[in-house]
Structures are given as structure tokens and as C-alpha cells.
mmCIF file of C-alpha atoms in Angstrom:
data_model
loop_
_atom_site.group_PDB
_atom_site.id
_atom_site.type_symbol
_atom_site.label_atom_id
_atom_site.label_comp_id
_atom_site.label_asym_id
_atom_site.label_seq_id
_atom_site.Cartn_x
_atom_site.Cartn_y
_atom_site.Cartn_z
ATOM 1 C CA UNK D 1 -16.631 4.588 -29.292
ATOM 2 C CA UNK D 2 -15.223 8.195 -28.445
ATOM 3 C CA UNK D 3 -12.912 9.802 -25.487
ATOM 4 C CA UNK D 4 -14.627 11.827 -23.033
ATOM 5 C CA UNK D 5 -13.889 13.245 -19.312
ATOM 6 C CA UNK D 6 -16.608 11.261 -16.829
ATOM 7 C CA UNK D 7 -17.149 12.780 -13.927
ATOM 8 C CA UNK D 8 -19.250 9.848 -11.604
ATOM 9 C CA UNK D 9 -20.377 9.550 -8.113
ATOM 10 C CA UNK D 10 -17.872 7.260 -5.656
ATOM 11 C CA UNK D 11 -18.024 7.514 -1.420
ATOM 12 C CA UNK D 12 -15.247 9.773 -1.310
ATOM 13 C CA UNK D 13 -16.579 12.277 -3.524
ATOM 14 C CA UNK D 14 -16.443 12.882 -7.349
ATOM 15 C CA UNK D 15 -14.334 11.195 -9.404
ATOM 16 C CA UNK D 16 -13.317 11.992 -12.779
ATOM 17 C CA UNK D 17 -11.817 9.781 -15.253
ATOM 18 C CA UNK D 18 -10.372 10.158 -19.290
ATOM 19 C CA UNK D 19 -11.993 7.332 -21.030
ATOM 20 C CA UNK D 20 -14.207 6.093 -23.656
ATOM 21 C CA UNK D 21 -17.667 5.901 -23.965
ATOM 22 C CA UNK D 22 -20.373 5.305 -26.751
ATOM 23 C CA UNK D 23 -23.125 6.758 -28.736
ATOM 24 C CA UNK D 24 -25.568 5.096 -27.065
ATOM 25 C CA UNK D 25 -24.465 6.421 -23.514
ATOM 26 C CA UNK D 26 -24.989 9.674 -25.320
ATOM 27 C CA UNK D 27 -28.182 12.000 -23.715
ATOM 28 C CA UNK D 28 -31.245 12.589 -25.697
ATOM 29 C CA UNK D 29 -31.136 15.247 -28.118
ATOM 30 C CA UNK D 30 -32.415 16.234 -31.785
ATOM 31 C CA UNK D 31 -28.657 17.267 -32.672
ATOM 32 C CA UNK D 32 -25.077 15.352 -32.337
ATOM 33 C CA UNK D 33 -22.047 16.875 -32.938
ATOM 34 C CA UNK D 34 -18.303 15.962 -33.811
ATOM 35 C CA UNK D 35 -16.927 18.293 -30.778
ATOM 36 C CA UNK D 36 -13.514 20.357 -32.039
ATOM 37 C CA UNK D 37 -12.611 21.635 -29.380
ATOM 38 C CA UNK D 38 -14.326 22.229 -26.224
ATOM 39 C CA UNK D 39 -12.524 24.792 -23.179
ATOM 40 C CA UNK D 40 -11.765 25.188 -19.414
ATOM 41 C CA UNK D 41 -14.236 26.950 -17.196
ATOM 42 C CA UNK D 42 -13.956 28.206 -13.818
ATOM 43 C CA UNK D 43 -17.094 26.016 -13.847
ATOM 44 C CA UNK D 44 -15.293 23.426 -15.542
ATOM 45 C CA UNK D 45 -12.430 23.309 -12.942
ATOM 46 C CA UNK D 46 -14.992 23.253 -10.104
ATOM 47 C CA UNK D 47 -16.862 19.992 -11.198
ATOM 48 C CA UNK D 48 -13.545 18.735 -12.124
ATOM 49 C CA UNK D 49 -11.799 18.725 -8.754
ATOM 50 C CA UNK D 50 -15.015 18.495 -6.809
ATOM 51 C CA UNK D 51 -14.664 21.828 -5.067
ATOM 52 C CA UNK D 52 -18.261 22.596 -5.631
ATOM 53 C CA UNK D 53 -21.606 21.002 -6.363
ATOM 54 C CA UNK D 54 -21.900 21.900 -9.933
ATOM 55 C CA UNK D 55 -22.916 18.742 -11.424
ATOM 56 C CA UNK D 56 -26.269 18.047 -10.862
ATOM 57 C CA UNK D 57 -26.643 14.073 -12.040
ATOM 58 C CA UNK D 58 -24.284 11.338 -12.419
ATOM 59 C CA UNK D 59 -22.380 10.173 -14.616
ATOM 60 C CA UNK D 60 -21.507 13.620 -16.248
ATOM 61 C CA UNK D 61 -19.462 14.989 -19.068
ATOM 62 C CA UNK D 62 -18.011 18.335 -17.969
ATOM 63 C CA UNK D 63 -18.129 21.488 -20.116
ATOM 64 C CA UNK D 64 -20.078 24.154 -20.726
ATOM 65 C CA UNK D 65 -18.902 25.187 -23.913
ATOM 66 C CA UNK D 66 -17.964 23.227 -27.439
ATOM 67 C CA UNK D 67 -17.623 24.204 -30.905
ATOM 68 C CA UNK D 68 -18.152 21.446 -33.786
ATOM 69 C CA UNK D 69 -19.569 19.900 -36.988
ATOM 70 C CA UNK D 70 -22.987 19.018 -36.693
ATOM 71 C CA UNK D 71 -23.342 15.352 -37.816
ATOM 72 C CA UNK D 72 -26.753 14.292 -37.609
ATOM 73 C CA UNK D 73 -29.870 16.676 -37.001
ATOM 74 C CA UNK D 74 -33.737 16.314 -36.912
ATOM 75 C CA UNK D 75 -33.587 19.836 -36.152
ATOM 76 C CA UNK D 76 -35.375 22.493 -38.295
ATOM 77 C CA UNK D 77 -32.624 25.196 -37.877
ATOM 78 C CA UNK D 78 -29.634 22.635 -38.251
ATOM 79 C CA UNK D 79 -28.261 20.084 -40.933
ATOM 80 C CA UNK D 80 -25.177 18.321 -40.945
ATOM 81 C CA UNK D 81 -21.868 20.096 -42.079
ATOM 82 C CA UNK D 82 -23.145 22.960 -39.902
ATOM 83 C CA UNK D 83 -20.219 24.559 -38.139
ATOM 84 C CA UNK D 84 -22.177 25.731 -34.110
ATOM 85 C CA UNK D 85 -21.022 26.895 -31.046
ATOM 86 C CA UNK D 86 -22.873 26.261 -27.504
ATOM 87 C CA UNK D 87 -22.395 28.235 -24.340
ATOM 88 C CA UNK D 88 -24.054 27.426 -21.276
ATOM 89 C CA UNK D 89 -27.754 25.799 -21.258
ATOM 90 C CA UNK D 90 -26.531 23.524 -18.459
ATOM 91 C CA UNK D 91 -24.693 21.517 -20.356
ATOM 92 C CA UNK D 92 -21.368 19.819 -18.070
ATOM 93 C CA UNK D 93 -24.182 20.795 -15.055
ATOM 94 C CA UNK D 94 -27.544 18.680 -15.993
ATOM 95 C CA UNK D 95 -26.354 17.593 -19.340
ATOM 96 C CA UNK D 96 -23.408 16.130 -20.548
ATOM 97 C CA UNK D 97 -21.144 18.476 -22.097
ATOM 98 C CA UNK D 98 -18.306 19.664 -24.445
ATOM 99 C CA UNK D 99 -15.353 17.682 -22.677
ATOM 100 C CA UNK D 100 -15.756 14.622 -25.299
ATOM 101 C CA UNK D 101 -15.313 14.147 -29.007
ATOM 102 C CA UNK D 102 -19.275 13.695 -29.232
ATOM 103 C CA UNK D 103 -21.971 15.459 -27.634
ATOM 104 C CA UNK D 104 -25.696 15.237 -28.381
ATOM 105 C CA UNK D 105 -27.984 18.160 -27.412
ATOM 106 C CA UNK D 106 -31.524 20.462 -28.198
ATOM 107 C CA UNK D 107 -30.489 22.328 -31.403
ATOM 108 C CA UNK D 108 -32.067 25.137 -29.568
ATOM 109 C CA UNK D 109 -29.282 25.927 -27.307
ATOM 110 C CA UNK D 110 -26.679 26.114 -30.628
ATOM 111 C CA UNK D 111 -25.161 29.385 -32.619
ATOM 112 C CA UNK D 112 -23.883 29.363 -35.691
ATOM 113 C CA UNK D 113 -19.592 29.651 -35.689
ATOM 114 C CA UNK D 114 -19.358 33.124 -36.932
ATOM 115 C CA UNK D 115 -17.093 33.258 -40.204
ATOM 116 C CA UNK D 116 -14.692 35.523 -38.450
ATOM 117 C CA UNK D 117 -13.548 32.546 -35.932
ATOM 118 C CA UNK D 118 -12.530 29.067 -36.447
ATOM 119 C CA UNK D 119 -13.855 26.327 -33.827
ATOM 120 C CA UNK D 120 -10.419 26.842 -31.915
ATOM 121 C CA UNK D 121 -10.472 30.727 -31.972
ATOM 122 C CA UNK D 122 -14.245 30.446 -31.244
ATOM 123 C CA UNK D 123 -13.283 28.326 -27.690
ATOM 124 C CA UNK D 124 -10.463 30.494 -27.357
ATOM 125 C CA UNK D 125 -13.523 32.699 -26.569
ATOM 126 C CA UNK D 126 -15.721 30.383 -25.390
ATOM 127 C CA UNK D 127 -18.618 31.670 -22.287
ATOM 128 C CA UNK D 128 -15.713 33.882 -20.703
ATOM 129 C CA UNK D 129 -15.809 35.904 -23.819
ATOM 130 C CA UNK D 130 -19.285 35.772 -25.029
ATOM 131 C CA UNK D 131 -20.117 36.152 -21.113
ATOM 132 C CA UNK D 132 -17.675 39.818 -21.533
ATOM 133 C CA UNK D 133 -19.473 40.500 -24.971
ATOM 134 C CA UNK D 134 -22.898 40.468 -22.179
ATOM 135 C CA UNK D 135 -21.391 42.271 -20.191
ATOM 136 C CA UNK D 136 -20.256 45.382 -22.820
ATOM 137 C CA UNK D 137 -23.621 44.683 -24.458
ATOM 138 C CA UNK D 138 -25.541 45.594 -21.120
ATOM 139 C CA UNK D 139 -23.451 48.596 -20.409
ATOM 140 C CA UNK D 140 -23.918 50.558 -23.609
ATOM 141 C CA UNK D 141 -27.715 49.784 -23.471
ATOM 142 C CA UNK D 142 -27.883 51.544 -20.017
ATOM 143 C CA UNK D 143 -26.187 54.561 -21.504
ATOM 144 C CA UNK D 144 -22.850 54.387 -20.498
ATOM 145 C CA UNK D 145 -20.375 56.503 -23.347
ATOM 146 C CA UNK D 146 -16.695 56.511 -22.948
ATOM 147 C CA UNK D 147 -16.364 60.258 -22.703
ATOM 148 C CA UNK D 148 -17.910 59.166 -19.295
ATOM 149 C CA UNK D 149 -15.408 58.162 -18.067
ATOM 150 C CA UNK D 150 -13.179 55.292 -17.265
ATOM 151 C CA UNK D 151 -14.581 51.510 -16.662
ATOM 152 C CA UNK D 152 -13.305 48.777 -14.446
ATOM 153 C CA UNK D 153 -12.803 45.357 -15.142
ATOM 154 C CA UNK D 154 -12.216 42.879 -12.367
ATOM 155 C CA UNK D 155 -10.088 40.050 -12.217
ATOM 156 C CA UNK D 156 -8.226 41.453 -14.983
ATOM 157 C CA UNK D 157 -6.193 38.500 -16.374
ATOM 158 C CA UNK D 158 -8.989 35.918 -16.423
ATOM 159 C CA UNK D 159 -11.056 34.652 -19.248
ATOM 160 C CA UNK D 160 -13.573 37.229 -18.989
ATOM 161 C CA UNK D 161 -11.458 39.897 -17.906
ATOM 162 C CA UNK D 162 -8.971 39.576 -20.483
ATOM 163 C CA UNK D 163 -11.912 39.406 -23.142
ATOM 164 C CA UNK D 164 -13.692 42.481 -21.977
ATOM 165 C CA UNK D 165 -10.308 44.736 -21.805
ATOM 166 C CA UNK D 166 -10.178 44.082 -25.418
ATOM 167 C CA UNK D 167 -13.899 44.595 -25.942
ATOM 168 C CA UNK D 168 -13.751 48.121 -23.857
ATOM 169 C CA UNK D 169 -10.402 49.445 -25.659
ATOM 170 C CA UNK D 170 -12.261 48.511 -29.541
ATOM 171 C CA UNK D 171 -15.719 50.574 -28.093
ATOM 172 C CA UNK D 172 -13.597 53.675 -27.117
ATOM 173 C CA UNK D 173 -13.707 53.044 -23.586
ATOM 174 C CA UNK D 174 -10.644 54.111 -21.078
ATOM 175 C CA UNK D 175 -10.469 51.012 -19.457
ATOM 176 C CA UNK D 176 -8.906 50.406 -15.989
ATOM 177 C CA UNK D 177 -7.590 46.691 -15.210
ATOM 178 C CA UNK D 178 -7.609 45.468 -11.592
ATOM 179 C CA UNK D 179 -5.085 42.701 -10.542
ATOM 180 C CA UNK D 180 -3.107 40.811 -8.016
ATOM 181 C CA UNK D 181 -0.734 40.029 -10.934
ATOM 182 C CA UNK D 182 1.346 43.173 -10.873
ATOM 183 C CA UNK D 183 3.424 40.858 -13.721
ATOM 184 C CA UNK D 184 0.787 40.792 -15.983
ATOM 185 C CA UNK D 185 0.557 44.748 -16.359
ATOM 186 C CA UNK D 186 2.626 44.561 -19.950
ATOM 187 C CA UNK D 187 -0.218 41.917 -20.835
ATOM 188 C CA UNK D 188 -3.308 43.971 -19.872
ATOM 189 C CA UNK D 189 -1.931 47.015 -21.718
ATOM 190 C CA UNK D 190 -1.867 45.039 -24.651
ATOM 191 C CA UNK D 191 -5.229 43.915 -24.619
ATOM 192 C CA UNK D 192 -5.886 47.677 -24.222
ATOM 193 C CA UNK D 193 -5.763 48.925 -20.509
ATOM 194 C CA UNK D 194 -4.335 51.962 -19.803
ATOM 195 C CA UNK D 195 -4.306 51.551 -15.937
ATOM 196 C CA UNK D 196 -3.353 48.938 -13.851
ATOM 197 C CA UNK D 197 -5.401 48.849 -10.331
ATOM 198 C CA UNK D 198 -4.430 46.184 -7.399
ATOM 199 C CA UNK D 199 -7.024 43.975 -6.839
ATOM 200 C CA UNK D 200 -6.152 44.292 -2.993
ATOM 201 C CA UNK D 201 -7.666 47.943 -2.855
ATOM 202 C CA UNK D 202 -10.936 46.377 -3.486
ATOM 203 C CA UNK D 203 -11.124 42.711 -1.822
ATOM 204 C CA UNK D 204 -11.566 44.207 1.524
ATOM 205 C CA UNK D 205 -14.710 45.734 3.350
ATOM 206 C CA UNK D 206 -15.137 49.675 2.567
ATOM 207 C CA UNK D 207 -17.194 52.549 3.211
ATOM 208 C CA UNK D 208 -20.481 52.208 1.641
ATOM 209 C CA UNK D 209 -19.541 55.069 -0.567
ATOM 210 C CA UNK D 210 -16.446 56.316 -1.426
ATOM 211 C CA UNK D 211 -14.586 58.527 -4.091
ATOM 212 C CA UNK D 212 -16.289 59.102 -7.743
ATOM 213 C CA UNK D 213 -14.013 57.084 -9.881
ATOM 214 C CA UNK D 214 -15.629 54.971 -12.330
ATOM 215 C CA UNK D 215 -18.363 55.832 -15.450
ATOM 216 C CA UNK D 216 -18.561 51.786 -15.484
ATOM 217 C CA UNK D 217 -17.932 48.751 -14.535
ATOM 218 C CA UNK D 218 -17.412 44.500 -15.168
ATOM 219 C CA UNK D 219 -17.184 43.054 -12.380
ATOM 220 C CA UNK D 220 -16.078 39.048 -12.385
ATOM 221 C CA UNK D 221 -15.290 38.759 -8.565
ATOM 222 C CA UNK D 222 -18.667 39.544 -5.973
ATOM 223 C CA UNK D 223 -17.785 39.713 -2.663
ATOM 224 C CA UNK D 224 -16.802 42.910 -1.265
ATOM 225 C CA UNK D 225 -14.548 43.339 -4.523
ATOM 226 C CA UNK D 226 -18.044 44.532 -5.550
ATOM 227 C CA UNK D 227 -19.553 46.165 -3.125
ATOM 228 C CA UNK D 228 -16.308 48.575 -3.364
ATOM 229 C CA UNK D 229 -16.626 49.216 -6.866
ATOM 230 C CA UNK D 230 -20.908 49.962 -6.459
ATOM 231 C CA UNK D 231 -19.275 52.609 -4.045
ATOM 232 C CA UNK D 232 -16.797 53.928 -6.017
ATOM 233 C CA UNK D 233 -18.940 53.851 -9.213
ATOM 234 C CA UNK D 234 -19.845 57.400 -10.324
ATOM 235 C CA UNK D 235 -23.409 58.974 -10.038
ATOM 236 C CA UNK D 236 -25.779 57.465 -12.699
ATOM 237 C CA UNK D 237 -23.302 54.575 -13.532
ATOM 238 C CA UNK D 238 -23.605 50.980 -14.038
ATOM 239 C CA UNK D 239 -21.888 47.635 -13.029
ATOM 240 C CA UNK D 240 -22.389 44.508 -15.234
ATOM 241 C CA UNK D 241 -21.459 41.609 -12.655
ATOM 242 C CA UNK D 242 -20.931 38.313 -13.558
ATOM 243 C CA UNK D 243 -18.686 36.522 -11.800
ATOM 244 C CA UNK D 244 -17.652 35.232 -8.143
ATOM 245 C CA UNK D 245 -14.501 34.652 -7.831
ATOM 246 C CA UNK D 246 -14.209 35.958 -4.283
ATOM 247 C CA UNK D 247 -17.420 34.648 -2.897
ATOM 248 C CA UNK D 248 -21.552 34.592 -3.750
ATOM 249 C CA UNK D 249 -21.652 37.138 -1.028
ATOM 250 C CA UNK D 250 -22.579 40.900 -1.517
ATOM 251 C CA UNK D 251 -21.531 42.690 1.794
ATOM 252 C CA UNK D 252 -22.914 46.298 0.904
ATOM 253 C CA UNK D 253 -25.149 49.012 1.700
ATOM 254 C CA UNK D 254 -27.773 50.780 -0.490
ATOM 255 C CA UNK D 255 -26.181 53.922 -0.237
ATOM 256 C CA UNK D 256 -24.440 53.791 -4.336
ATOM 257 C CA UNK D 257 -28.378 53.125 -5.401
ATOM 258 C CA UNK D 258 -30.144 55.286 -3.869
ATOM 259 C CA UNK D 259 -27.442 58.191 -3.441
ATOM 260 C CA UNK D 260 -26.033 58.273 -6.762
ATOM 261 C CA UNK D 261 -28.500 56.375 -8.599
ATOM 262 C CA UNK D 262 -26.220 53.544 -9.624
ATOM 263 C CA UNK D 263 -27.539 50.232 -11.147
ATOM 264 C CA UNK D 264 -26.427 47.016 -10.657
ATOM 265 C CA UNK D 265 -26.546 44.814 -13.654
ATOM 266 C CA UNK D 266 -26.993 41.136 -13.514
ATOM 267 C CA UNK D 267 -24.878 38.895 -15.822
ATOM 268 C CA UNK D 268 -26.624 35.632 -17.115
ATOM 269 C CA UNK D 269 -24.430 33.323 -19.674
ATOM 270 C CA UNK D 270 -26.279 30.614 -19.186
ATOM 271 C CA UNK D 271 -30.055 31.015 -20.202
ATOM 272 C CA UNK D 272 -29.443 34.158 -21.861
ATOM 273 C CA UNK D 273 -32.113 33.953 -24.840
ATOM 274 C CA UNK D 274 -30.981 33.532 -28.630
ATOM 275 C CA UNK D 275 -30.669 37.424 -29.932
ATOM 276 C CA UNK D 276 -28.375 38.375 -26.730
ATOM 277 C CA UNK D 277 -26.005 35.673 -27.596
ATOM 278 C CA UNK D 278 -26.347 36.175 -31.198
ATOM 279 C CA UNK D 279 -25.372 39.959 -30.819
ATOM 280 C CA UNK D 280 -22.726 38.957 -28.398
ATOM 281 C CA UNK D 281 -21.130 36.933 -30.485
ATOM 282 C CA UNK D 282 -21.631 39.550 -33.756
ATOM 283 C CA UNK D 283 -19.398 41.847 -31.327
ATOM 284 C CA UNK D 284 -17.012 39.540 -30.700
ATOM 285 C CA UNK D 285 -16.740 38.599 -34.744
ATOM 286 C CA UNK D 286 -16.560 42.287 -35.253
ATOM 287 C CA UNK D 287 -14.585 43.987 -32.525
ATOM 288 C CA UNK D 288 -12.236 41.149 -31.503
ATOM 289 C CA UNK D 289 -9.270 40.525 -33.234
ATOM 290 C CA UNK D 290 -8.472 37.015 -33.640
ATOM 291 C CA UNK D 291 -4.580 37.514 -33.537
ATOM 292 C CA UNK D 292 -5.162 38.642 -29.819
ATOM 293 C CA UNK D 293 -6.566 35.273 -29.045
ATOM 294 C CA UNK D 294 -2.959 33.648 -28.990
ATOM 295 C CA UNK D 295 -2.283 35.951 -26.198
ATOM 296 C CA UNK D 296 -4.941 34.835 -24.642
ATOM 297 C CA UNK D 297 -5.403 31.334 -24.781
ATOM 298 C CA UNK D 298 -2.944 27.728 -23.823
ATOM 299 C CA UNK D 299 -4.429 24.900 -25.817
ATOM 300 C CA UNK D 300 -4.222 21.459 -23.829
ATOM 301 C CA UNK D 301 -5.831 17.935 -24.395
ATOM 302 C CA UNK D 302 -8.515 15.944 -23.355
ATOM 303 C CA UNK D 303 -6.211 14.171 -20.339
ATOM 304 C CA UNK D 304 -4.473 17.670 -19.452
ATOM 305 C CA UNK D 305 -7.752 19.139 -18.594
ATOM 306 C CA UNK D 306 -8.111 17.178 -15.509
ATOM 307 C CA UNK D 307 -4.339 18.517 -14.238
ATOM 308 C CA UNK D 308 -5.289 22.249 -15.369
ATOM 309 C CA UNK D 309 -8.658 22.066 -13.456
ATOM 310 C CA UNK D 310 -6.673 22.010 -10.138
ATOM 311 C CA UNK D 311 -4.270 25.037 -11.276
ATOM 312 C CA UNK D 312 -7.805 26.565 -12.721
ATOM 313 C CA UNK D 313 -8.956 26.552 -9.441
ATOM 314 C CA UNK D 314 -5.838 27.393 -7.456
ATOM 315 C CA UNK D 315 -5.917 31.177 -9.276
ATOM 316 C CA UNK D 316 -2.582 30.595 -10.928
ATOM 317 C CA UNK D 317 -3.769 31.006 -14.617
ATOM 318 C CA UNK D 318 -3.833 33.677 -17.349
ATOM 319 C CA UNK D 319 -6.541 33.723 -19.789
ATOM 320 C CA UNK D 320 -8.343 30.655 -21.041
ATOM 321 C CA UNK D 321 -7.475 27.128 -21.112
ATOM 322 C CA UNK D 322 -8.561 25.797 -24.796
ATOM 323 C CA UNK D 323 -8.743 22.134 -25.186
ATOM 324 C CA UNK D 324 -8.359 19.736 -28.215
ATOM 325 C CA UNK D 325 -10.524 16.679 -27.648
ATOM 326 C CA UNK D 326 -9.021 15.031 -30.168
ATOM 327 C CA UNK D 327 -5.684 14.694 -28.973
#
């Protein structure tokens, strides 16, 4: 027997519950692995308190990402002592996931642990930062330098945010952090900002274009956080977007596309194919340095992750939530 979260179906809603389950309640798969430590999505939090349908069958082990030992394989690429990493692929949605001291899953979905990270540093990461290490990825292909100009990351102080700062600052980029944390400003200059922008200059509706300010752009928020920045984007930039923090709307006009021939970049974590995530991850082993991580990341337990899904949720966090499924 092992701990996991269990997310199951009751009348009222979703109900989630820390408590111990079996191998043989374990999904089919050609690889199991000892989980280390798994994390605290936005996703996460959302199938967690119920606020949205994320999971997609019941019962369900929430989250999306996990870093571990494998222990048994009858996959080719995989044998056991393997350290991996998994990021998205559904898992916590359709299949169970990383919130349990087990999992069992198609070896095609794993990564190797790069030697850089340990299996805490490497959730201290987790899909926020391999989802940044996307996002940085799919800017310099387009052709955006940093004697360009500045970029602009959204939602700052979050996972992703925080993650692709750091990214930006190690790639030469000026990078421009947008917040409603005016308190965190100290923190986002560490990670390598060198302006501070408040997020409320953006979250409302705006002209469909508007002052030249940005070479660049990740944007973790939608809504008309991004429409704004599309119009404020400079001609022949990009915006990576990956996120919704303010809503799944996209309340803009076509002007930034057609007028200054600004593209809009779509962000996938989840189904990504293998060589994206392996060369997001080789970024992140080579450009990230693991002492920022401690900045970055609170490590709680298995139990606390039900408490921190609310706060999650609520907007009241900095960084990433790392969790210890063994404790």
C-alpha cells in the first residue's frame, strides 16, 4: 500500500481525500515509478478544490508533474534505477498522476532527470518552468534578439513567471516584470528584472493598438491582459502565451497582426512532442541556476497540498509549491 491524494465523484461535487491505495488500483502502464516528489499546479489547485472541470474520470490522482526512480519497466527506453521526470500528458486530468508515492504510466511521456537537477530541484521546476523554457524556446526561434528590445512577462511572481524572468535575464534579454505584488519588486529583480510593471495597466480593455513598447513577450494571464500586450507589442514582435489566469477569453482586434505584423504564439505543455521538452529542459539544466530555485519554491507534504490548493487558487502565492510525497 502507498499514500496518495484521491480526488472521487460525491453529489456535492468533488471530493478529495489523503489516503492509501494499492498497486493494483494503479492505471495501466509499461512503467511504475517510486514518485520523489511531485508539485502544485494552477491545474493542480483547480481539480483540488473543484473550481473547474479538470479531471476527466473518477477516481483520480491529481498532478501533472512527478519526478522519480523508475522501478519496474517493460519499456525499451527505460530500466529500473532510471532517475525521469513527466510533465503534462494528461496525467492528474485522464490519468492518475504525480500526487502519490507510486504512479504507473506510458514510458513515452517520461524525460530523463537532467544531471544538473535533483528530483526536488527538478519539481521545483516542474511544467511552470519547463512550460517558461517553451515559451523562451519559441521566442528566439521567431527571431526575437535582445538588442530588440525589452520583453514582458506576465504574472510575474508565479511559477512560470518567476521561471522565465530568470530564463530572459541568462539569454541577454531586458526583461520587464508585470505585477499586482508591488512587494515582490526586490524578488523579481533578483530573478533578473530590471522593471517592475503593474499588472493593473494591462487587466483592463484597451485600444486595439497602442504605444510600441515591447520586442517580446510571455504572457501567463489571457484575457484582455493579452490583448493589451498584442497592442503594445512592437512591429514584427512576438508573444508566447500560455497561461489564463485572468480568463480563456481574448477580447482583441486584429489590428497588432495585420498592422505591425505581430505573431501570436501558442504555448502547449502538455502534448508538446519529445525534442521540445528535451531542449526545454537542456535550457533549464544549462541556463538555470539551481541556487535560485530556493527562492523560488515552498516544499509542503502530501496532506498540505490539499490546504495550499485553496491559497493556489485564491492568487496569494509566490512561486511554486513543491511537494514531498513521502512525508
Amino acid at each position: 500500500m502507498f499514500t496518495a491524494l484521491l480526488i472521487d465523484k460525491a453529489d456535492t461535487g468533488p471530493q478529495v481525500a489523503h489516503t492509501t491505495v494499492t498497486d493494483a488500483d494503479l492505471p495501466e502502464g509499461n512503467v511504475r515509478i517510486d514518485v520523489a516528489y511531485s508539485t502544485l499546479n494552477y491545474k493542480d489547485a483547480l481539480a483540488i478544490t473543484g473550481k473547474s472541470p479538470i479531471v476527466r474520470s473518477y477516481p483520480m490522482v491529481p498532478g501533472i508533474d512527478l519526478a522519480g526512480v523508475v522501478a519496474e519497466s517493460t519499456h525499451p527506453d527505460w530500466s529500473a534505477g532510471d532517475s525521469v521526470v513527466l510533465n503534462g500528458w494528461g496525467v492528474g486530468e485522464s490519468h492518475w498522476g504525480g500526487l502519490a508515492q507510486r504512479a504507473r504510466l506510458n514510458g513515452d511521456w517520461l524525460v530523463p532527470l537532467p544531471d544538473a537537477f535533483t528530483a526536488r530541484q527538478a519539481m521545483s521546476i516542474g511544467t511552470a518552468g519547463y512550460t517558461a523554457a517553451l515559451c523562451v524556446d519559441a521566442l528566439l526561434r521567431h527571431g526575437v534578439e535582445p538588442e530588440q528590445g525589452e520583453i514582458l512577462v506576465t504574472g510575474a511572481t508565479g511559477g512560470v513567471g518567476s521561471i522565465a524572468i530568470a530564463l530572459l535575464a541568462k539569454a541577454g534579454f531586458t526583461v520587464a516584470a508585470a505585477t499586482g505584488k508591488s512587494a515582490e519588486a526586490a524578488y523579481l529583480q533578483e530573478l533578473g528584472a530590471t522593471t517592475v510593471v503593474d499588472r493593473a495597466d494591462l487587466g483592463e480593455r484597451g485600444k486595439p493598438l497602442q504605444k510600441e513598447r515591447w520586442a517580446g513577450a510571455i504572457d501567463t494571464v489571457g484575457s484582455h491582459t493579452l490583448a493589451n500586450v498584442c497592442a503594445q507589442t512592437r512591429y514584427g514582435g512576438a508573444v508566447a502565451a500560455c497561461g489564463l489566469a485572468q480568463g480563456m477569453d481574448f477580447p482583441a482586434t486584429v489590428a497588432p497582426f495585420i498592422l505591425r505584423g505581430v505573431t501570436l504564439l501558442g504555448i502547449d505543455s502538455v502534448q508538446a512532442p519529445k525534442p521540445r521538452r528535451l531542449a526545454a529542459w537542456t535550457r533549464l539544466a544549462r541556463d538555470l541556476d539551481p541556487a535560485a530555485l530556493d527562492s523560488i519554491a515552498t516544499e509542503i507534504s502530501l496532506e498540505e497540498s490539499i490546504a495550499a490548493a485553496d491559497r493556489l487558487v485564491g492568487g496569494t502565492v509566490r512561486g511554486r509549491f513543491v511537494v514531498d510525497v513521502n512525508r
